[in-house]
């Protein structure tokens, strides 16, 4: 592949942004002269994370449909029209050899425009249940990289390649550092560690369940907790913890060393976003998944069931979490046999070197 020019589009959450950056880094490693341009949604977190990773990004004014207030969608359609126009201008000026979509609002207008201008496109579908936008874009895509079996119910079978979802580099080596990790959080190697993560912004139900279950957690002398609250819920959590001074808990809105957090954990409580699940499979970590009900097509529940049905994770529904989550976690974390079988089963679902496999497909399409 000669000097190539690639547009990577999508974002909105860390779950879309980290895989996108991982693909870009892999392209750059193999082809140092490649030119890469990101296209994101102008008010979402990619506008900060992508430049921090060393890449240029163009922001589109696109936003999601408002299912609750239908009149607001007049604004949404206006933004979509402007986004298509700006995507067209960006593609004409940058002249990419291929456009890659990783999901999120911006990938719709970008890939649609690229395909209509005759630029080949590749879709990276992260979930076990394809969203409406990707189903539409699939008709013109050259290849669709997926992370789950059975995706031919959404996409043409001859275009599908199973690659898995790319994860952050530091996580592939994260399980070997347990002692260092516990020391980093000031925790004891003698106790069982539960790690609670709700994503960079936080997960309301998970945080409420932990707050409501603090008495139960600290009635157990053999358990300690690492709790990432997310940005929105940190102040409330800190208030609750005042009554539990001296208890074995490390709490923050964000964990800079997530590799250490994963390494220290005997059991993880997490949402069921596609990229979190891919990380957990690679790390072979026992997990209780609490799918978010507030995502399009309820795809987190489908992601969680794809694991729970293979005994590779435990699922607790969002509506049951405040009653059941902490009790379930305490029961599982002390059952070594159950932890070991969850770990074995989730490891079987891991995809290694996903970013490399996706870049292989990009190269084949450009070389064609």
Short mmCIF file of C-alpha atoms in Angstrom, two decimals:
data_model
loop_
_atom_site.label_atom_id
_atom_site.label_comp_id
_atom_site.label_asym_id
_atom_site.label_seq_id
_atom_site.Cartn_x
_atom_site.Cartn_y
_atom_site.Cartn_z
CA UNK A 1 0.00 0.00 0.00
CA UNK A 2 1.50 3.34 -1.07
CA UNK A 3 0.99 6.67 0.72
CA UNK A 4 -2.65 6.43 1.83
CA UNK A 5 -5.29 8.84 3.11
CA UNK A 6 -7.89 7.57 5.57
CA UNK A 7 -10.94 9.15 7.19
CA UNK A 8 -12.08 7.57 10.47
CA UNK A 9 -15.49 8.69 11.65
CA UNK A 10 -17.60 8.21 14.78
CA UNK A 11 -17.44 8.69 18.53
CA UNK A 12 -19.79 9.99 21.19
CA UNK A 13 -18.54 7.65 23.92
CA UNK A 14 -15.21 6.13 24.92
CA UNK A 15 -16.57 2.87 23.52
CA UNK A 16 -16.42 4.28 19.99
CA UNK A 17 -13.42 6.61 20.41
CA UNK A 18 -10.84 4.18 21.87
CA UNK A 19 -11.29 1.60 19.07
CA UNK A 20 -11.08 4.40 16.48
CA UNK A 21 -7.79 5.68 17.95
CA UNK A 22 -6.52 2.11 18.21
CA UNK A 23 -7.17 1.59 14.47
CA UNK A 24 -5.44 4.90 13.65
CA UNK A 25 -2.39 4.02 15.78
CA UNK A 26 -2.09 0.65 14.04
CA UNK A 27 -2.27 2.29 10.59
CA UNK A 28 0.37 4.82 11.61
CA UNK A 29 2.66 2.12 12.99
CA UNK A 30 2.55 0.14 9.74
CA UNK A 31 2.45 3.10 7.35
CA UNK A 32 4.20 6.09 8.95
CA UNK A 33 3.38 8.28 5.92
CA UNK A 34 -0.37 7.61 6.06
CA UNK A 35 -2.55 10.70 6.42
CA UNK A 36 -5.43 10.23 8.84
CA UNK A 37 -8.33 12.59 9.46
CA UNK A 38 -11.05 12.00 12.08
CA UNK A 39 -14.61 13.24 11.67
CA UNK A 40 -16.65 13.48 14.89
CA UNK A 41 -19.71 15.19 16.37
CA UNK A 42 -18.78 18.74 17.36
CA UNK A 43 -20.00 18.73 20.97
CA UNK A 44 -18.94 15.21 21.96
CA UNK A 45 -15.88 13.87 23.75
CA UNK A 46 -13.99 12.90 20.57
CA UNK A 47 -13.29 16.62 19.99
CA UNK A 48 -11.02 16.49 23.05
CA UNK A 49 -9.75 12.87 23.04
CA UNK A 50 -8.71 12.65 19.37
CA UNK A 51 -6.42 15.73 19.33
CA UNK A 52 -4.97 14.51 22.65
CA UNK A 53 -3.99 11.30 20.82
CA UNK A 54 -2.24 13.36 18.13
CA UNK A 55 -4.79 13.38 15.30
CA UNK A 56 -6.69 16.10 13.47
CA UNK A 57 -10.48 16.10 13.73
CA UNK A 58 -13.34 17.89 11.96
CA UNK A 59 -16.59 18.29 13.96
CA UNK A 60 -20.06 17.91 12.40
CA UNK A 61 -23.14 19.54 14.01
CA UNK A 62 -24.94 16.16 13.98
CA UNK A 63 -27.01 14.84 16.94
CA UNK A 64 -29.25 11.86 17.68
CA UNK A 65 -33.00 11.63 17.15
CA UNK A 66 -35.14 12.61 20.13
CA UNK A 67 -37.57 9.74 20.56
CA UNK A 68 -39.37 11.42 23.47
CA UNK A 69 -39.97 14.91 21.99
CA UNK A 70 -40.70 14.47 18.32
CA UNK A 71 -40.86 18.21 17.54
CA UNK A 72 -37.21 18.57 18.54
CA UNK A 73 -36.37 16.45 15.51
CA UNK A 74 -36.90 19.43 13.20
CA UNK A 75 -33.64 20.76 14.70
CA UNK A 76 -32.06 17.31 14.38
CA UNK A 77 -32.93 17.13 10.66
CA UNK A 78 -31.50 20.61 10.14
CA UNK A 79 -28.26 19.55 11.79
CA UNK A 80 -28.18 16.40 9.69
CA UNK A 81 -28.53 18.45 6.48
CA UNK A 82 -25.65 20.72 7.55
CA UNK A 83 -23.57 17.68 8.55
CA UNK A 84 -24.01 16.03 5.14
CA UNK A 85 -22.92 19.25 3.47
CA UNK A 86 -19.85 19.61 5.69
CA UNK A 87 -19.00 15.89 5.30
CA UNK A 88 -19.12 16.31 1.51
CA UNK A 89 -16.82 19.35 1.63
CA UNK A 90 -14.38 17.55 3.99
CA UNK A 91 -14.23 14.43 1.79
CA UNK A 92 -13.70 16.50 -1.39
CA UNK A 93 -10.87 18.48 0.20
CA UNK A 94 -9.14 15.55 1.96
CA UNK A 95 -9.62 13.05 -0.92
CA UNK A 96 -9.45 9.84 1.21
CA UNK A 97 -8.74 6.37 -0.23
CA UNK A 98 -11.23 4.91 2.25
CA UNK A 99 -13.68 6.04 4.98
CA UNK A 100 -13.95 3.91 8.13
CA UNK A 101 -17.00 4.19 10.43
CA UNK A 102 -16.80 3.09 14.07
CA UNK A 103 -20.35 4.01 15.14
CA UNK A 104 -21.67 7.13 16.84
CA UNK A 105 -23.55 10.07 15.35
CA UNK A 106 -20.90 11.37 12.94
CA UNK A 107 -20.26 8.10 11.13
CA UNK A 108 -23.70 8.15 9.46
CA UNK A 109 -23.36 11.33 7.37
CA UNK A 110 -19.63 10.77 6.75
CA UNK A 111 -19.90 7.23 5.38
CA UNK A 112 -23.11 8.02 3.48
CA UNK A 113 -21.38 10.92 1.72
CA UNK A 114 -18.18 8.95 1.10
CA UNK A 115 -20.11 6.11 -0.53
CA UNK A 116 -22.13 8.50 -2.70
CA UNK A 117 -18.86 10.12 -3.88
CA UNK A 118 -17.49 6.71 -4.87
CA UNK A 119 -15.07 6.32 -1.91
CA UNK A 120 -14.91 2.73 -0.53
CA UNK A 121 -16.15 2.37 3.05
CA UNK A 122 -15.57 -0.06 5.92
CA UNK A 123 -17.84 -0.37 8.97
CA UNK A 124 -16.68 -1.54 12.38
CA UNK A 125 -19.82 -2.77 14.18
CA UNK A 126 -19.01 -3.20 17.86
CA UNK A 127 -22.27 -4.59 19.24
CA UNK A 128 -24.02 -7.93 18.99
CA UNK A 129 -27.07 -6.08 17.68
CA UNK A 130 -26.57 -3.71 14.74
CA UNK A 131 -28.00 -0.21 14.90
CA UNK A 132 -30.24 1.34 12.23
CA UNK A 133 -27.48 3.58 10.80
CA UNK A 134 -25.03 0.73 10.23
CA UNK A 135 -27.73 -1.42 8.62
CA UNK A 136 -28.34 1.40 6.12
CA UNK A 137 -24.63 2.03 5.52
CA UNK A 138 -23.92 -1.71 5.07
CA UNK A 139 -25.60 -1.78 1.65
CA UNK A 140 -22.74 0.24 0.15
CA UNK A 141 -19.87 -0.84 2.44
CA UNK A 142 -16.98 -2.92 1.06
CA UNK A 143 -16.45 -4.76 4.37
CA UNK A 144 -18.09 -4.97 7.80
CA UNK A 145 -15.83 -5.89 10.73
CA UNK A 146 -17.78 -7.42 13.63
CA UNK A 147 -17.13 -8.74 17.14
CA UNK A 148 -19.91 -11.33 17.49
CA UNK A 149 -21.09 -14.45 15.65
CA UNK A 150 -24.45 -14.46 13.90
CA UNK A 151 -24.26 -10.94 12.43
CA UNK A 152 -25.57 -12.13 9.06
CA UNK A 153 -29.06 -11.42 10.40
CA UNK A 154 -28.18 -7.72 9.96
CA UNK A 155 -25.58 -7.62 7.19
CA UNK A 156 -24.77 -9.36 3.86
CA UNK A 157 -22.82 -12.48 4.87
CA UNK A 158 -20.18 -12.04 2.13
CA UNK A 159 -19.11 -8.67 3.56
CA UNK A 160 -18.67 -9.77 7.19
CA UNK A 161 -15.26 -10.39 8.80
CA UNK A 162 -14.98 -11.32 12.49
CA UNK A 163 -12.20 -9.18 13.94
CA UNK A 164 -13.37 -8.36 17.48
CA UNK A 165 -13.23 -4.83 18.91
CA UNK A 166 -9.86 -3.09 19.29
CA UNK A 167 -8.92 -2.26 22.88
CA UNK A 168 -6.38 0.09 24.46
CA UNK A 169 -2.82 -1.22 24.19
CA UNK A 170 -2.01 -1.04 27.93
CA UNK A 171 -4.86 -3.46 28.70
CA UNK A 172 -3.46 -6.38 26.74
CA UNK A 173 -0.70 -6.67 29.40
CA UNK A 174 -2.83 -5.67 32.39
CA UNK A 175 -3.29 -8.93 34.28
CA UNK A 176 0.31 -9.47 35.38
CA UNK A 177 0.54 -6.61 37.89
CA UNK A 178 -1.65 -7.57 40.83
CA UNK A 179 0.78 -6.70 43.68
CA UNK A 180 1.79 -3.35 42.15
CA UNK A 181 -1.86 -2.63 41.45
CA UNK A 182 -3.08 -3.25 45.01
CA UNK A 183 -0.24 -1.09 46.35
CA UNK A 184 -1.22 1.71 43.94
CA UNK A 185 -4.75 1.79 45.43
CA UNK A 186 -3.50 1.27 49.01
CA UNK A 187 -5.39 -2.02 49.32
CA UNK A 188 -4.62 -5.35 50.97
CA UNK A 189 -3.49 -8.53 49.15
CA UNK A 190 -5.36 -10.52 51.85
CA UNK A 191 -8.86 -9.38 50.81
CA UNK A 192 -11.10 -9.90 47.78
CA UNK A 193 -11.32 -6.82 45.57
CA UNK A 194 -14.51 -5.70 43.78
CA UNK A 195 -14.01 -3.14 41.02
CA UNK A 196 -17.02 -0.97 40.13
CA UNK A 197 -16.90 0.93 36.81
CA UNK A 198 -19.67 2.86 35.13
CA UNK A 199 -17.83 4.51 32.22
CA UNK A 200 -16.18 7.94 32.05
CA UNK A 201 -19.43 9.82 32.75
CA UNK A 202 -20.78 7.29 35.23
CA UNK A 203 -23.79 4.99 35.50
CA UNK A 204 -26.57 6.15 37.78
CA UNK A 205 -28.03 2.76 38.70
CA UNK A 206 -24.65 1.19 39.46
CA UNK A 207 -23.64 4.15 41.65
CA UNK A 208 -26.97 4.14 43.50
CA UNK A 209 -26.70 0.39 44.08
CA UNK A 210 -23.21 0.77 45.59
CA UNK A 211 -24.29 3.73 47.75
CA UNK A 212 -27.29 1.78 49.03
CA UNK A 213 -25.15 -1.29 49.66
CA UNK A 214 -22.21 0.27 51.54
CA UNK A 215 -23.39 -1.14 54.90
CA UNK A 216 -23.51 -4.65 53.44
CA UNK A 217 -20.14 -4.29 51.70
CA UNK A 218 -18.36 -3.11 54.82
CA UNK A 219 -20.05 -5.66 57.08
CA UNK A 220 -17.84 -8.17 55.20
CA UNK A 221 -14.31 -7.91 56.63
CA UNK A 222 -12.78 -9.82 53.68
CA UNK A 223 -13.86 -7.42 50.92
CA UNK A 224 -12.44 -4.13 49.60
CA UNK A 225 -13.70 -1.89 46.80
CA UNK A 226 -12.32 0.23 43.94
CA UNK A 227 -15.14 2.51 42.81
CA UNK A 228 -15.04 4.66 39.70
CA UNK A 229 -18.13 6.85 39.94
CA UNK A 230 -17.80 8.75 36.65
CA UNK A 231 -17.85 12.53 36.38
CA UNK A 232 -21.58 13.08 37.06
CA UNK A 233 -21.89 11.12 40.31
CA UNK A 234 -18.64 11.76 42.15
CA UNK A 235 -19.78 14.51 44.54
CA UNK A 236 -22.76 12.48 45.70
CA UNK A 237 -20.59 9.39 46.30
CA UNK A 238 -18.05 11.38 48.33
CA UNK A 239 -20.88 12.70 50.55
CA UNK A 240 -22.10 9.14 51.22
CA UNK A 241 -18.60 7.90 52.01
CA UNK A 242 -18.09 10.43 54.83
CA UNK A 243 -19.90 8.02 57.15
CA UNK A 244 -17.47 5.21 56.19
CA UNK A 245 -14.09 6.78 56.97
CA UNK A 246 -11.34 4.23 57.44
CA UNK A 247 -13.15 1.57 55.40
CA UNK A 248 -11.19 -0.27 52.64
CA UNK A 249 -12.47 1.66 49.62
CA UNK A 250 -10.71 3.70 46.93
CA UNK A 251 -13.10 6.09 45.17
CA UNK A 252 -12.57 8.53 42.28
CA UNK A 253 -14.49 9.96 39.32
CA UNK A 254 -11.91 8.56 36.90
CA UNK A 255 -9.17 5.90 37.14
CA UNK A 256 -6.02 6.97 35.31
CA UNK A 257 -4.45 3.51 35.71
CA UNK A 258 -7.38 1.38 34.57
CA UNK A 259 -4.84 -1.39 33.81
CA UNK A 260 -4.04 -1.48 37.56
CA UNK A 261 -7.74 -1.44 38.47
CA UNK A 262 -8.45 -4.44 36.25
CA UNK A 263 -5.35 -6.19 37.54
CA UNK A 264 -6.33 -5.75 41.20
CA UNK A 265 -9.92 -6.94 40.72
CA UNK A 266 -11.24 -10.38 41.64
CA UNK A 267 -14.70 -9.39 40.37
CA UNK A 268 -15.83 -6.46 38.21
CA UNK A 269 -19.21 -4.70 38.07
CA UNK A 270 -19.71 -2.91 34.74
CA UNK A 271 -22.13 -1.65 32.12
CA UNK A 272 -22.35 -3.82 28.98
CA UNK A 273 -20.94 -1.52 26.32
CA UNK A 274 -19.22 -3.37 23.47
CA UNK A 275 -15.72 -2.10 24.13
CA UNK A 276 -15.92 -2.80 27.90
CA UNK A 277 -16.94 -6.37 27.11
CA UNK A 278 -14.06 -6.78 24.63
CA UNK A 279 -11.63 -5.60 27.31
CA UNK A 280 -13.08 -7.97 29.92
CA UNK A 281 -12.79 -10.94 27.53
CA UNK A 282 -9.11 -10.21 26.88
CA UNK A 283 -8.48 -9.78 30.60
CA UNK A 284 -10.29 -13.03 31.49
CA UNK A 285 -12.09 -11.21 34.31
CA UNK A 286 -15.25 -12.44 36.10
CA UNK A 287 -17.91 -9.77 35.68
CA UNK A 288 -21.43 -8.82 36.67
CA UNK A 289 -22.96 -6.82 33.80
CA UNK A 290 -25.69 -4.25 34.45
CA UNK A 291 -26.82 -3.22 30.92
CA UNK A 292 -27.83 0.40 30.46
CA UNK A 293 -31.47 0.65 29.38
CA UNK A 294 -30.87 4.12 27.87
CA UNK A 295 -29.12 3.11 24.65
CA UNK A 296 -30.47 2.71 21.12
CA UNK A 297 -32.22 -0.63 20.45
CA UNK A 298 -31.33 -1.76 24.00
CA UNK A 299 -28.11 -3.20 22.54
CA UNK A 300 -26.34 -3.44 25.93
CA UNK A 301 -28.88 -6.04 27.12
CA UNK A 302 -28.21 -8.02 23.93
CA UNK A 303 -24.44 -7.72 24.47
CA UNK A 304 -24.81 -8.93 28.08
CA UNK A 305 -27.05 -11.85 27.13
CA UNK A 306 -24.53 -12.96 24.48
CA UNK A 307 -22.14 -13.59 27.42
CA UNK A 308 -24.60 -14.64 30.12
CA UNK A 309 -26.05 -17.35 27.85
CA UNK A 310 -22.55 -18.89 27.62
CA UNK A 311 -21.96 -18.64 31.41
CA UNK A 312 -19.23 -16.09 30.61
CA UNK A 313 -20.78 -13.33 32.76
CA UNK A 314 -23.59 -12.71 35.23
CA UNK A 315 -26.31 -10.27 34.21
CA UNK A 316 -28.34 -8.16 36.63
CA UNK A 317 -31.07 -6.06 34.97
CA UNK A 318 -30.91 -2.31 35.59
CA UNK A 319 -34.34 -2.34 37.27
CA UNK A 320 -33.23 -5.05 39.76
CA UNK A 321 -29.76 -3.69 40.53
CA UNK A 322 -30.56 -1.58 43.60
CA UNK A 323 -32.11 -4.64 45.29
CA UNK A 324 -29.80 -7.40 44.02
CA UNK A 325 -26.40 -6.14 42.82
CA UNK A 326 -24.38 -5.90 46.04
CA UNK A 327 -25.81 -9.14 47.47
CA UNK A 328 -24.97 -10.96 44.22
CA UNK A 329 -21.44 -9.48 44.13
CA UNK A 330 -20.68 -10.57 47.70
CA UNK A 331 -21.96 -14.08 47.02
CA UNK A 332 -19.89 -14.48 43.80
CA UNK A 333 -16.64 -12.88 45.00
CA UNK A 334 -16.27 -15.52 47.75
CA UNK A 335 -17.04 -18.47 45.43
CA UNK A 336 -13.63 -19.31 43.95
CA UNK A 337 -14.99 -22.10 41.77
CA UNK A 338 -17.60 -19.80 40.21
CA UNK A 339 -15.00 -17.05 39.65
CA UNK A 340 -12.69 -19.53 37.92
CA UNK A 341 -15.40 -20.84 35.59
CA UNK A 342 -16.55 -17.30 34.67
CA UNK A 343 -12.93 -16.45 33.91
CA UNK A 344 -12.43 -19.54 31.70
CA UNK A 345 -15.66 -18.99 29.79
CA UNK A 346 -15.14 -15.28 29.11
CA UNK A 347 -11.58 -15.90 27.88
CA UNK A 348 -12.96 -18.18 25.14
CA UNK A 349 -14.78 -15.17 23.65
CA UNK A 350 -11.66 -12.96 23.41
CA UNK A 351 -10.40 -11.67 20.07
CA UNK A 352 -6.70 -10.81 20.03
CA UNK A 353 -5.02 -8.24 17.71
CA UNK A 354 -8.36 -6.83 16.52
CA UNK A 355 -6.91 -3.52 15.32
CA UNK A 356 -4.38 -5.40 13.15
CA UNK A 357 -7.12 -7.52 11.59
CA UNK A 358 -9.18 -4.41 10.79
CA UNK A 359 -6.16 -2.67 9.24
CA UNK A 360 -5.54 -5.82 7.12
CA UNK A 361 -9.04 -5.33 5.68
CA UNK A 362 -8.46 -1.59 5.08
CA UNK A 363 -5.23 -2.42 3.19
CA UNK A 364 -6.98 -5.03 1.00
CA UNK A 365 -9.71 -2.54 0.08
CA UNK A 366 -7.25 0.25 -0.79
CA UNK A 367 -4.99 -2.11 -2.77
CA UNK A 368 -7.96 -3.25 -4.82
#
